Short mmCIF file of C-alpha atoms and ligand atoms in Angstrom, two decimals:
data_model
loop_
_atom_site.label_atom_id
_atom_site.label_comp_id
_atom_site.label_asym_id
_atom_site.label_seq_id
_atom_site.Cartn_x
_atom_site.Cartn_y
_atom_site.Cartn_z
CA UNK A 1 -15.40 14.12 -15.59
CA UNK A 2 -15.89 12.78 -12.39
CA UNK A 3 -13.35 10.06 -11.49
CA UNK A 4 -16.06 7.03 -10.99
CA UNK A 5 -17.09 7.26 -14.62
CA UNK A 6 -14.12 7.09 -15.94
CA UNK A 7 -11.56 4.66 -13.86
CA UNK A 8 -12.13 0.83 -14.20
CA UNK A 9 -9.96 -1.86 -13.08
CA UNK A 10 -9.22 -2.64 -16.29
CA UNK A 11 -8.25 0.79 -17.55
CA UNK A 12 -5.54 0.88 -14.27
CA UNK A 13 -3.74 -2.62 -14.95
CA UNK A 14 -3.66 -1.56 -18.89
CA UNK A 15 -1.66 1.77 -17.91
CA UNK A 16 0.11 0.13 -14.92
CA UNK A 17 1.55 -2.62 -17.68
CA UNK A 18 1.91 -0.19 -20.36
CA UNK A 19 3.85 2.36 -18.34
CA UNK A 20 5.90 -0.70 -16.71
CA UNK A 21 4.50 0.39 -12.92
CA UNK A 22 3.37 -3.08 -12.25
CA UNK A 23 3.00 -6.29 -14.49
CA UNK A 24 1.96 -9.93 -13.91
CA UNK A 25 4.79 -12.05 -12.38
CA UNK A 26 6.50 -15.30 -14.30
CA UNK A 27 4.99 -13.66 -17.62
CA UNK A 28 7.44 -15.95 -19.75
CA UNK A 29 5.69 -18.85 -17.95
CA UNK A 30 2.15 -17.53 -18.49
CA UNK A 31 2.00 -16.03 -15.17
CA UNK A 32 1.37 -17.17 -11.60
CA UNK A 33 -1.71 -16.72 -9.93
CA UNK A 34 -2.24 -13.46 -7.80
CA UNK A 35 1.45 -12.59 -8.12
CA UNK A 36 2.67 -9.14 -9.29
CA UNK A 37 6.17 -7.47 -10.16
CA UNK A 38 6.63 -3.43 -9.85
CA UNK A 39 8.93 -1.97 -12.32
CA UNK A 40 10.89 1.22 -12.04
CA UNK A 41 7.81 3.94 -11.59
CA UNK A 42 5.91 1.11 -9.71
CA UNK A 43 8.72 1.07 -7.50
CA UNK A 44 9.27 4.77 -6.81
CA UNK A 45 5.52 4.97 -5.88
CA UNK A 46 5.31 2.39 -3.25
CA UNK A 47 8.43 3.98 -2.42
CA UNK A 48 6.77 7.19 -1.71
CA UNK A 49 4.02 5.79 0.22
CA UNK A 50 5.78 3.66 2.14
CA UNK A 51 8.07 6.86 3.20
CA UNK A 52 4.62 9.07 4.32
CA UNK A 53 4.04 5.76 6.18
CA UNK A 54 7.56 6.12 8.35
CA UNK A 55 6.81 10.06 8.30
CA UNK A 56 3.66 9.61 9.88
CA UNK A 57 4.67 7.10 12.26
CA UNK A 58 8.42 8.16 12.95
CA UNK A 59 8.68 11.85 12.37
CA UNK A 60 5.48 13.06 13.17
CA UNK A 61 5.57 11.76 16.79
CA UNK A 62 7.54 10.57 19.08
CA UNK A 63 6.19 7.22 20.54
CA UNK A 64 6.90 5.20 18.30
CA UNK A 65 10.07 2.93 17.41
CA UNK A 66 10.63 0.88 14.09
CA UNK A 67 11.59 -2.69 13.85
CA UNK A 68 12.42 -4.76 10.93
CA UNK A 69 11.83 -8.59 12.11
CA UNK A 70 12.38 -12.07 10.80
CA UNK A 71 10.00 -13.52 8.08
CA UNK A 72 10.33 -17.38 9.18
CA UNK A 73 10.03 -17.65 12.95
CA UNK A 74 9.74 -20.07 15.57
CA UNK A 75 6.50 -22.28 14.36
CA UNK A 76 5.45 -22.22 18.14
CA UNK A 77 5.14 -18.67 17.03
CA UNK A 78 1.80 -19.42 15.38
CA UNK A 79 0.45 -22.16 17.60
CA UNK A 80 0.30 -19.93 20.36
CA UNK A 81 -0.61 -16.47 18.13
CA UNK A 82 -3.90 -19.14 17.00
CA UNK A 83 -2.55 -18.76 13.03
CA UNK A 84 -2.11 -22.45 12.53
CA UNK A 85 -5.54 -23.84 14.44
CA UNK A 86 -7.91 -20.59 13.19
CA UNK A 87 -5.91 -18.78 10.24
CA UNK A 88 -8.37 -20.40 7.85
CA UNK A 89 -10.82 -20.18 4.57
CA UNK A 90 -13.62 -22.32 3.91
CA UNK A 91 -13.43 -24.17 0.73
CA UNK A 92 -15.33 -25.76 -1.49
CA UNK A 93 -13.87 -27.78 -4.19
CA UNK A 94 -16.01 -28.96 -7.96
CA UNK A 95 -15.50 -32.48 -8.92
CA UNK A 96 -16.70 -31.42 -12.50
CA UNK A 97 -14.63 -28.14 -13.00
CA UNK A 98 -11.65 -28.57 -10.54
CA UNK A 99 -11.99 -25.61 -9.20
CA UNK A 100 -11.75 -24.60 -5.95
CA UNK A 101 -14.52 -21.93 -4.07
CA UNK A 102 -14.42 -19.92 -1.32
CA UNK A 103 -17.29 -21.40 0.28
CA UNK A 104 -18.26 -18.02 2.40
CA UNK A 105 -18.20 -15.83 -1.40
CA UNK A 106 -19.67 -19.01 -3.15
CA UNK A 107 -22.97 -16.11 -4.08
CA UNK A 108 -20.28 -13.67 -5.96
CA UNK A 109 -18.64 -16.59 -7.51
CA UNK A 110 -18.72 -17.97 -11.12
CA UNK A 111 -19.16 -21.55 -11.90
CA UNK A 112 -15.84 -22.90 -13.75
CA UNK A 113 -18.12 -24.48 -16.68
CA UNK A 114 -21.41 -21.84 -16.79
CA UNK A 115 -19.76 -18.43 -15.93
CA UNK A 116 -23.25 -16.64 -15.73
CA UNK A 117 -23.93 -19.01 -12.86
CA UNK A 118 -22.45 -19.48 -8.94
CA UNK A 119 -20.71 -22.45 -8.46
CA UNK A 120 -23.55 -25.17 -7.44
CA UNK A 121 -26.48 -24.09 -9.83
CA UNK A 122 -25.66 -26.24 -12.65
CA UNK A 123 -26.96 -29.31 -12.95
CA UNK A 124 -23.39 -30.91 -13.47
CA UNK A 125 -22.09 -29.19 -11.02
CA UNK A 126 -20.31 -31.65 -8.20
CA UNK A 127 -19.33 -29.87 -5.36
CA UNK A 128 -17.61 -31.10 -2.47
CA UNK A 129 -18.38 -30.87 1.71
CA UNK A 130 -16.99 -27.53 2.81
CA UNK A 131 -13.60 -28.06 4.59
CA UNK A 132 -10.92 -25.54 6.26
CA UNK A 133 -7.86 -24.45 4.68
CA UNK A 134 -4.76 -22.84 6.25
CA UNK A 135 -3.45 -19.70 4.35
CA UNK A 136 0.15 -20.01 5.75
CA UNK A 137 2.59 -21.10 3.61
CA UNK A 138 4.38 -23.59 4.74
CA UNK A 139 8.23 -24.18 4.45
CA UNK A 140 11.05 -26.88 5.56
CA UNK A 141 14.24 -25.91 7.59
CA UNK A 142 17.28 -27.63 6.26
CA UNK A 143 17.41 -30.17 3.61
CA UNK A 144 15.15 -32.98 4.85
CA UNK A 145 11.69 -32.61 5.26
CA UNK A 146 11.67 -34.07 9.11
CA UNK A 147 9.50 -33.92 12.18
CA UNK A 148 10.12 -30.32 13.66
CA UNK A 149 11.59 -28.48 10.44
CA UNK A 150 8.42 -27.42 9.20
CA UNK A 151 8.08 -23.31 9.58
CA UNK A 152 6.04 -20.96 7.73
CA UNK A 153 6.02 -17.83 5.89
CA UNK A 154 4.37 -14.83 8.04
CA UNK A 155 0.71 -14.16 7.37
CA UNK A 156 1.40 -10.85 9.23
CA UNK A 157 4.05 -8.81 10.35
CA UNK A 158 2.58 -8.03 13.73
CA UNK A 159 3.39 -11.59 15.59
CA UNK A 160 7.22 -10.59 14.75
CA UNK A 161 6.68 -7.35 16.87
CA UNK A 162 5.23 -9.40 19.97
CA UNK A 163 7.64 -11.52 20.06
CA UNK A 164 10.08 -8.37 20.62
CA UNK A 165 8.32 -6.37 22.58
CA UNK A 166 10.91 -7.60 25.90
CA UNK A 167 13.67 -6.84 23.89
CA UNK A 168 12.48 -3.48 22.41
CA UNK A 169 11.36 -2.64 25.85
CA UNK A 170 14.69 -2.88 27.05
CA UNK A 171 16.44 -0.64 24.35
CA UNK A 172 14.16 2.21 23.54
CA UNK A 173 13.82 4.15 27.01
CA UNK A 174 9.69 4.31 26.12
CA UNK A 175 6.86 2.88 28.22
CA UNK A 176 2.97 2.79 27.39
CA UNK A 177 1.58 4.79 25.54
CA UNK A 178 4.30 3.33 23.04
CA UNK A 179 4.33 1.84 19.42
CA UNK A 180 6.52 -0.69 17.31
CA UNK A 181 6.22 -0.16 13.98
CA UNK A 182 7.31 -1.78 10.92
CA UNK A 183 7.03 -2.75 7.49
CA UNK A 184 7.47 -6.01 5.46
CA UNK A 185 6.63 -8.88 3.03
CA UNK A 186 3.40 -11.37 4.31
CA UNK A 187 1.93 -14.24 2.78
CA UNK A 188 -0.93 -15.74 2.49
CA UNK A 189 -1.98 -18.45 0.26
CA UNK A 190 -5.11 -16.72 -0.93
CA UNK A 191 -7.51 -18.71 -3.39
CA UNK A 192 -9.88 -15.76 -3.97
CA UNK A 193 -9.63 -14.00 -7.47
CA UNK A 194 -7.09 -11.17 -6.14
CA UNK A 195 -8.22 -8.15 -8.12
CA UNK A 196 -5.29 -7.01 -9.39
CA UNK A 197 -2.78 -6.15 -6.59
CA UNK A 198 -5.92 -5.86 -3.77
CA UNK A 199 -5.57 -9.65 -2.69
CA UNK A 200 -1.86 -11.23 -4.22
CA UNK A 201 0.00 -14.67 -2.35
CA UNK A 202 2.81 -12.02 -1.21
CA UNK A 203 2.63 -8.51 0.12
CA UNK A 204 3.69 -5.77 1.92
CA UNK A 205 2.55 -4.81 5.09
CA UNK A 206 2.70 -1.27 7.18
CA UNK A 207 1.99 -2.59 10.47
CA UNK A 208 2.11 -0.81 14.10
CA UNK A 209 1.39 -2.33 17.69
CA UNK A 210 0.52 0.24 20.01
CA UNK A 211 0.95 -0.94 23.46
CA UNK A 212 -1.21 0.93 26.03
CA UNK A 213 -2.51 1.04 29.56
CA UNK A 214 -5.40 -1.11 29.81
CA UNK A 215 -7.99 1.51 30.73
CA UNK A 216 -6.25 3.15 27.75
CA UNK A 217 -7.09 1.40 25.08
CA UNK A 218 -10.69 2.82 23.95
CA UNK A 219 -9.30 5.92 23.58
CA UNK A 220 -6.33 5.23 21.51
CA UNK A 221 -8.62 3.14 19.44
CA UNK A 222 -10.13 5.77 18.53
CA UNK A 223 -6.99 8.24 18.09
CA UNK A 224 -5.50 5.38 15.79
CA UNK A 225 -8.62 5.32 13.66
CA UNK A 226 -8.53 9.24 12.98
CA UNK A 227 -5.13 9.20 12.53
CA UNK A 228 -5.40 6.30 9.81
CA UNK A 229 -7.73 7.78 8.18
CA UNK A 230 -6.62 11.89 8.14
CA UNK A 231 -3.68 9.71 6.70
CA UNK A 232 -4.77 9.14 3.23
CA UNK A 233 -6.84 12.52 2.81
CA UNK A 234 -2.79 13.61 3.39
CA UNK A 235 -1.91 11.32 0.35
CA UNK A 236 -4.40 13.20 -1.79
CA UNK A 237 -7.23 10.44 -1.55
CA UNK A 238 -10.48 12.35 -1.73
CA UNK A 239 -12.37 11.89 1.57
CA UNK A 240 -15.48 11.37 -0.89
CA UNK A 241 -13.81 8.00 -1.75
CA UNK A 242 -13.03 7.07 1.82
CA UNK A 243 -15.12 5.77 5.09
CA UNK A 244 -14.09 3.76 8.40
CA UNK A 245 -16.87 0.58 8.97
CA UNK A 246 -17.02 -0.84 12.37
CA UNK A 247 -16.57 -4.76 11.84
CA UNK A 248 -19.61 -6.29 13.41
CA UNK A 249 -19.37 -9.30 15.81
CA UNK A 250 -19.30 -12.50 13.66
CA UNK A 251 -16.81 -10.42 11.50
CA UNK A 252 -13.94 -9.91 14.56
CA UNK A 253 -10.58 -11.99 14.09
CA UNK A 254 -9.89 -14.53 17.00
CA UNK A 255 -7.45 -11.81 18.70
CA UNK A 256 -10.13 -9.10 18.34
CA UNK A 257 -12.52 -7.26 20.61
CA UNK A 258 -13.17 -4.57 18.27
CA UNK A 259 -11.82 -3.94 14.49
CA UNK A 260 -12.80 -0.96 12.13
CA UNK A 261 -11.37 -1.15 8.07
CA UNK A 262 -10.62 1.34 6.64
CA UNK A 263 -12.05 0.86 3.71
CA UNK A 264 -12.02 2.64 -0.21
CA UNK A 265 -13.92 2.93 -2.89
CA UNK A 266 -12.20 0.63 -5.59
CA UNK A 267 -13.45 0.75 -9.07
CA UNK A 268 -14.70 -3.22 -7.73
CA UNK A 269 -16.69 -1.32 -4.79
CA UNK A 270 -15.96 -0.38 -1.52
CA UNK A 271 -13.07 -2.50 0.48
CA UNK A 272 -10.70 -2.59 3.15
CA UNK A 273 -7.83 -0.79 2.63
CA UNK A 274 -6.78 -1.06 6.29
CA UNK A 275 -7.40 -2.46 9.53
CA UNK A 276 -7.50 -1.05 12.95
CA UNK A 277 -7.78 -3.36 15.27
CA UNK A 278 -7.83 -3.34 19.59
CA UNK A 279 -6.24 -6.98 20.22
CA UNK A 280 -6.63 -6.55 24.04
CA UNK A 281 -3.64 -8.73 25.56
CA UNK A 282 -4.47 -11.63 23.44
CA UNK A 283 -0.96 -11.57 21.90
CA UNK A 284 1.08 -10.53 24.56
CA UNK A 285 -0.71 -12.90 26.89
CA UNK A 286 -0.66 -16.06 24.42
CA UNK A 287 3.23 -15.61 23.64
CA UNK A 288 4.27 -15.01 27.15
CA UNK A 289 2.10 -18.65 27.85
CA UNK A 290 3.54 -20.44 25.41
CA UNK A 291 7.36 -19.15 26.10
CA UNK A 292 7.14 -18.97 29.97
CA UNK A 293 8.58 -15.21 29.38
CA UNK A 294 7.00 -12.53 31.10
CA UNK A 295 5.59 -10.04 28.47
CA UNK A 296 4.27 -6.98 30.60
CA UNK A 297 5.12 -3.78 31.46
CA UNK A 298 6.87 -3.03 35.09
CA UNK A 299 6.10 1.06 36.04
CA UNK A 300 8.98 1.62 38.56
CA UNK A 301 7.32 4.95 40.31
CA UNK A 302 3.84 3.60 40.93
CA UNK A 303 5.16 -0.09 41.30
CA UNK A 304 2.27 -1.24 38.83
CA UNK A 305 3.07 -4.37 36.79
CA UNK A 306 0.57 -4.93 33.67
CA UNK A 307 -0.21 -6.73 30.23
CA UNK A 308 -0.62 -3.61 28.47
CA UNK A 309 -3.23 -3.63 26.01
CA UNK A 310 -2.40 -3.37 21.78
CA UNK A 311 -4.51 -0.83 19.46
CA UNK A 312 -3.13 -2.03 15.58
CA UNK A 313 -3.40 -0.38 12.59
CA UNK A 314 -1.96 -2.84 9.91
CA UNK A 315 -2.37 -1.52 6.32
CA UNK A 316 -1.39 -3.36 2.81
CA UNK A 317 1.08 -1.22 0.73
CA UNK A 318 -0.49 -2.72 -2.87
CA UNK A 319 -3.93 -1.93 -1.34
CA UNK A 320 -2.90 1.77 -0.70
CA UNK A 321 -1.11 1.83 -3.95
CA UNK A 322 -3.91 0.69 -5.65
CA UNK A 323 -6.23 3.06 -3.70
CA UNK A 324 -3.48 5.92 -4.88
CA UNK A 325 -3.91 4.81 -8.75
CA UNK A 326 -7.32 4.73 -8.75
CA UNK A 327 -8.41 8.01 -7.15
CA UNK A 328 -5.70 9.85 -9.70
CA UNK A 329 -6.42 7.95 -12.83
CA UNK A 330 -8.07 10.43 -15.23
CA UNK A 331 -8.68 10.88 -18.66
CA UNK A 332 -9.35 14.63 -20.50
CA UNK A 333 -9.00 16.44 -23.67
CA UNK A 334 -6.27 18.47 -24.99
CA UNK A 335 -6.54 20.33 -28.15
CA UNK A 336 -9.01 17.62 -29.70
CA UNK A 337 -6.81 14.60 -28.57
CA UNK A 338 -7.67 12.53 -25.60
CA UNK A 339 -5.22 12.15 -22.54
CA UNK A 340 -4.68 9.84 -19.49
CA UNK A 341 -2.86 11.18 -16.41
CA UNK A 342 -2.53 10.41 -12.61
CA UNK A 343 -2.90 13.48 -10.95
CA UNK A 344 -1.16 11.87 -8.00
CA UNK A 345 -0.21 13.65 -5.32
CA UNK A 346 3.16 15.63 -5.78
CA UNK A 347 4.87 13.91 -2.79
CA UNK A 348 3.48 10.40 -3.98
CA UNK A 349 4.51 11.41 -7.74
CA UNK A 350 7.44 8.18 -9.21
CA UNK A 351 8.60 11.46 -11.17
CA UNK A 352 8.65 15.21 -9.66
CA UNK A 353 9.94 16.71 -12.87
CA UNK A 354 10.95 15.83 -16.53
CA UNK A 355 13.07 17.80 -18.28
CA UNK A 356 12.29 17.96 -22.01
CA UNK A 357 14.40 20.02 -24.71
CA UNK A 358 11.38 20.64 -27.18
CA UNK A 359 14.24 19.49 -30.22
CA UNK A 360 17.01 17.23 -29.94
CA UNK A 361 19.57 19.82 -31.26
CA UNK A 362 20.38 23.62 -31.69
CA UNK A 363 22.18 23.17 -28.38
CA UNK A 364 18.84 22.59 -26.87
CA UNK A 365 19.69 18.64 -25.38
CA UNK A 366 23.14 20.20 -23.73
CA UNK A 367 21.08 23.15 -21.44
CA UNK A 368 18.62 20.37 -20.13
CA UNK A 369 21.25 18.40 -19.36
CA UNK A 370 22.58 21.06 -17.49
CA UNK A 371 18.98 21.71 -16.23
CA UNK A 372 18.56 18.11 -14.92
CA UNK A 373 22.06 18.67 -13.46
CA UNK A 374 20.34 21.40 -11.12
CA UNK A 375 17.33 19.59 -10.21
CA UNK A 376 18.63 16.11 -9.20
CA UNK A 377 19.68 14.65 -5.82
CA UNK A 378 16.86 17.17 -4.68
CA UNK A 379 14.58 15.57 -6.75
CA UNK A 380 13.68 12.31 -8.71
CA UNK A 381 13.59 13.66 -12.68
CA UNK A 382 13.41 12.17 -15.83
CA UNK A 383 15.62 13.64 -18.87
CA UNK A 384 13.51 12.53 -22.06
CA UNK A 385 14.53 13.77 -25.92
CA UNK A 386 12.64 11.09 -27.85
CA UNK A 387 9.82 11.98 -29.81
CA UNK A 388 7.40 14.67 -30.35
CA UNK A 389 6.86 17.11 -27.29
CA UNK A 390 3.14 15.97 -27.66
CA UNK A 391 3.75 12.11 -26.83
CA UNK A 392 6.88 12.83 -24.18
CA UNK A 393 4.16 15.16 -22.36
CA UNK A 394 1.11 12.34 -22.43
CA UNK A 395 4.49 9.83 -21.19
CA UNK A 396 5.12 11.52 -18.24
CA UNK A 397 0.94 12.81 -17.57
CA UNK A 398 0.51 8.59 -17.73
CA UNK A 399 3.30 8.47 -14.84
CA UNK A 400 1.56 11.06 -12.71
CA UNK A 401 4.63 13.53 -13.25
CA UNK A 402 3.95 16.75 -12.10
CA UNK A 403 5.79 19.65 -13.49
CA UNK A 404 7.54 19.74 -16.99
CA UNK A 405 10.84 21.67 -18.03
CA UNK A 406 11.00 22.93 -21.25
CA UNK A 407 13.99 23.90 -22.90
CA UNK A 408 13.51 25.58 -26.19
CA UNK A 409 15.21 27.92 -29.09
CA UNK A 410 14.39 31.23 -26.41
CA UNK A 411 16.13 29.46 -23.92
CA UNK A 412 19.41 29.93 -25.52
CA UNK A 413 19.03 33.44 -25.79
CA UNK A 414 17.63 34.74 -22.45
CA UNK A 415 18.09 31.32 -20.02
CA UNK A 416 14.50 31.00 -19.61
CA UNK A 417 12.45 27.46 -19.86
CA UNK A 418 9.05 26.73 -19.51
CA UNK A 419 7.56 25.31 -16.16
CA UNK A 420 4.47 23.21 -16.97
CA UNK A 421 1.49 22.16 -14.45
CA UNK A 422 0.41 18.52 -14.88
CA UNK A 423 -3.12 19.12 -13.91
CA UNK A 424 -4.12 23.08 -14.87
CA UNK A 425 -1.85 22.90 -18.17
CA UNK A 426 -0.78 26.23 -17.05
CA UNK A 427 2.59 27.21 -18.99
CA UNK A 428 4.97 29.69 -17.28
CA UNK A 429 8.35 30.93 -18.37
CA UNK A 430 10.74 30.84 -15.66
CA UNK A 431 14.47 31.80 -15.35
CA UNK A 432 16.40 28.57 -15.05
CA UNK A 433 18.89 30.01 -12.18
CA UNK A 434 14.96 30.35 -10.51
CA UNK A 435 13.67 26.59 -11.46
CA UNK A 436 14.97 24.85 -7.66
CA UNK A 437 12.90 27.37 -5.89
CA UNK A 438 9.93 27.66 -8.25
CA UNK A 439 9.41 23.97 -8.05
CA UNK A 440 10.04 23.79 -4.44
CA UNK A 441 7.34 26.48 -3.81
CA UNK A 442 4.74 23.98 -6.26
CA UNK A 443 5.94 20.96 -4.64
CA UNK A 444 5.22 22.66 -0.76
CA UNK A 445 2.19 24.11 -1.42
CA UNK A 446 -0.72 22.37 0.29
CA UNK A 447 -2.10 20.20 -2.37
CA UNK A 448 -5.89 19.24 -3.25
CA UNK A 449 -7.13 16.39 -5.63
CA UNK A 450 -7.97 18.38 -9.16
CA UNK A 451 -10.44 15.62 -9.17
CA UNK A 452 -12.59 16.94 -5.99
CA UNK A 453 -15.68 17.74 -7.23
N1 GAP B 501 -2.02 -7.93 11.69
C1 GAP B 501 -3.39 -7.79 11.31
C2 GAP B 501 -3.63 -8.16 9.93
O1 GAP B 501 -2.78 -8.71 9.26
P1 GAP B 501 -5.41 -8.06 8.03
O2 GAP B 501 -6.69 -7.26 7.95
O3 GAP B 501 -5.48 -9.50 7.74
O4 GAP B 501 -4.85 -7.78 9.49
C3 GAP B 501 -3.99 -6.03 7.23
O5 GAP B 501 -4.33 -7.40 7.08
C4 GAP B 501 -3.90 -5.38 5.87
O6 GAP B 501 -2.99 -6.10 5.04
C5 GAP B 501 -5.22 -5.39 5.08
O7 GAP B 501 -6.03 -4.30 5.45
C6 GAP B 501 -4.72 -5.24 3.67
O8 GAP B 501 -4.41 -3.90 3.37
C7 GAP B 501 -3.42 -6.03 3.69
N2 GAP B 501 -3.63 -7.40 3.17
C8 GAP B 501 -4.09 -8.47 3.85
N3 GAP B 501 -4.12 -9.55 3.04
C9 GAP B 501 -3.68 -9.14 1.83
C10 GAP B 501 -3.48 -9.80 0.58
N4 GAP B 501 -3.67 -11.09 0.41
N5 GAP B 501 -3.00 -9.06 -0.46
C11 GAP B 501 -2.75 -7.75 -0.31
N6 GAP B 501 -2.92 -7.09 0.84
C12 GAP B 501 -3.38 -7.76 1.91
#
């Protein structure tokens, strides 16, 4: 069955909860709004993808150097980077209700009182003049609240790398065409209904500046929004379920003179999963104005002294994670009974392989023991011996684990276990001294949604 008709946002945060990938935040409490936690599987995945970001932006090329900077910086930070005059949403707040409205999504919106109407259409309905909110969070440093301790929480990880890019200069021997990359918690004090983990009050960003020669930067704009895109077909995301869309004007951020999303199609429609923005010197130039620093770029053999020019892709690691469990989430049939699975990508997988023995004696829990003993530190596996074979099989097809071990009464007489595929079902009896390279050749192999129509 084609993917579309079966996922629903509902059906993702029921198995994300259920198989403890990620759950509501402050649950004792009854929750706090937008806020998520990731449990162990949850934790592997955005593991993984966070990994094929670095691999992609590390290993795969050479121009670009990580950096891992401060979350609370200088508050001049954000006067100069425009955050704290223009880092706004317009609200709307309802005397009646006391509830509060995104004024710009007030037509998608549902009235606190009369859900099956927008906030406004009912005649008791008392809504306020529309008025600009900040979405930084602000904090206090030390233990008085006083003139001048007031800092914030990032909104994004990028100002962090402009305020570095003299120092990084310095250290890593590169000159434009060069990136900073690097990846960390944001926040944003959204008031929007978040959607799961699309739009939460903390996340994690993947975010790299690439600094370029002004008469550069078309060009790498474009480079950066292949790349960015050829990125998550390589995560398994069916192209089908992908498209870039070309911001238009009124859309552009302050620092912007031309932004394309990414964007996904969620079970809630299509949305950004990522932006890629060409910021033009805005940063570089606003920092170095506020600081008195110079922030440009000296070329020694030519003698050429310039603001180079930044091309950013900045994606959101729950938005790709989400994008990941929605485009694997699938239900089918086995033998009359029905089954959920992710057929994630192998690389993306929490679990490569689980190691079952089909009876929890005869010797059989001591060889997968032994069996798990072979696979791990080259892998991440899972040794499981409660329950039926059935329901430790649907377990691990629910955590998107790809291949199964086996170990049953033939494999104590000839050492031979059963290798099973996630997504064909496919069975295949395999020596166990040949498992490592059996499951290395799976786990190589160029690898294609099941899902692709
Ligand atoms: N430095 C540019 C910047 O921050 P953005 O479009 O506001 O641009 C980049 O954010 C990405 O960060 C988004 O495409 C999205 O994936 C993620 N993101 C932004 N706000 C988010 C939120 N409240 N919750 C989850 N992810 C968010």
């Amino acid at each position: 069955m084609p993917a579309q008709e079966v996922v629903t946002m509902d059906k993702v945060v029921a198995l994300c909860k259920r198989r403890g990938l990620v759950f509501p935040a402050s649950e004792i409490y009854g929750g706090i709004a937008n806020t998520y936690d990731y449990g162990h599987y949850g934790v592997l995945l955005k593991r993984n993808v966070v990994d094929a970001w670095w691999k992609a932006m590390l290993e795969e090329r050479d121009d670009v150097v990580a950096l891992d900077s401060a979350i609370i910086q200088h508050p001049r930070t954000w006067e100069a980077s425009g955050h704290l005059a223009g880092f706004t949403d317009p609200l709307i707040d309802c005397r009646t209700c006391k509830r509060r409205f995104r004024a710009d999504h007030i037509g998608e919106l549902e009235c606190g009182r009369k859900p099956s109407r927008h906030p406004g259409e009912d005649g008791q309905c008392d809504l306020t003049e529309q008025r600009e909110f900040n979405l930084m969070f602000e904090t206090a440093i030390g233990p008085v609240k006083e003139a001048g301790s007031t800092v914030y929480l990032r909104p994004e990880t990028a100002q962090g790398i402009f305020l570095d890019f003299k120092t990084v200069l310095g250290f890593a021997r590169k000159k434009p065409p060069f990136g900073i990359a690097q990846v960390g918690k944001s926040f944003r004090n959204e008031i929007t209904p978040g959607n799961f983990i699309f739009r939460t009050l903390e996340f994690e960003q993947m975010e790299m500046e690439f600094f370029v020669p002004p008469a550069e930067a078309e060009e790498w704009y474009r480079h950066w929004l292949q790349e960015r895109l050829d990125w998550y077909v390589r995560l398994g995301i069916r192209p089908s379920h992908l498209r870039m869309r070309a911001h238009e004007a009124e859309e552009l951020s302050h620092y912007s003179s031309a932004t394309s999303d990414v964007e996904y199609l969620y079970p809630i429609g299509w949305s950004e999963l990522e932006g890629v923005a060409n910021r033009g010197d805005f940063d570089l130039n606003a920092h170095a104005q506020a600081s008195g620093e110079k922030l440009e770029f000296f070329d020694q053999p030519s003698g050429e002294r310039y603001v180079p020019h930044v091309i950013e892709p900045a994606a959101g690691v729950g938005r790709a994670v989400l994008a990941v469990l929605c485009d694997a989430y699938d239900e089918d049939e086995i033998g009359g009974e029905s089954r959920t699975v992710l057929k994630l990508h192998p690389r993306l997988a929490p679990v490569k392989v689980a190691v079952l023995p089909l009876v929890r004696k005869d010797g059989q829990p001591e060889v997968a023991r032994e069996v798990q003993q072979l696979l791990r530190g080259r892998w991440s596996t899972e040794y499981d011996e409660g329950g039926s074979i059935g329901r430790r099989y649907r377990r691990q097809d629910e955590i998107g684990t790809p291949y199964g071990v086996t170990i049953d009464h033939q494999t104590l007489q000839d050492r031979t276990v059963t290798l099973r595929d996630r997504d064909t079902l496919e069975q295949v009896r395999v020596p166990i001294a040949e498992l490592p390279d059996q499951i290395e050749r799976r786990l190589s192999a160029p690898w294609q949604s099941p899902k692709t129509a």
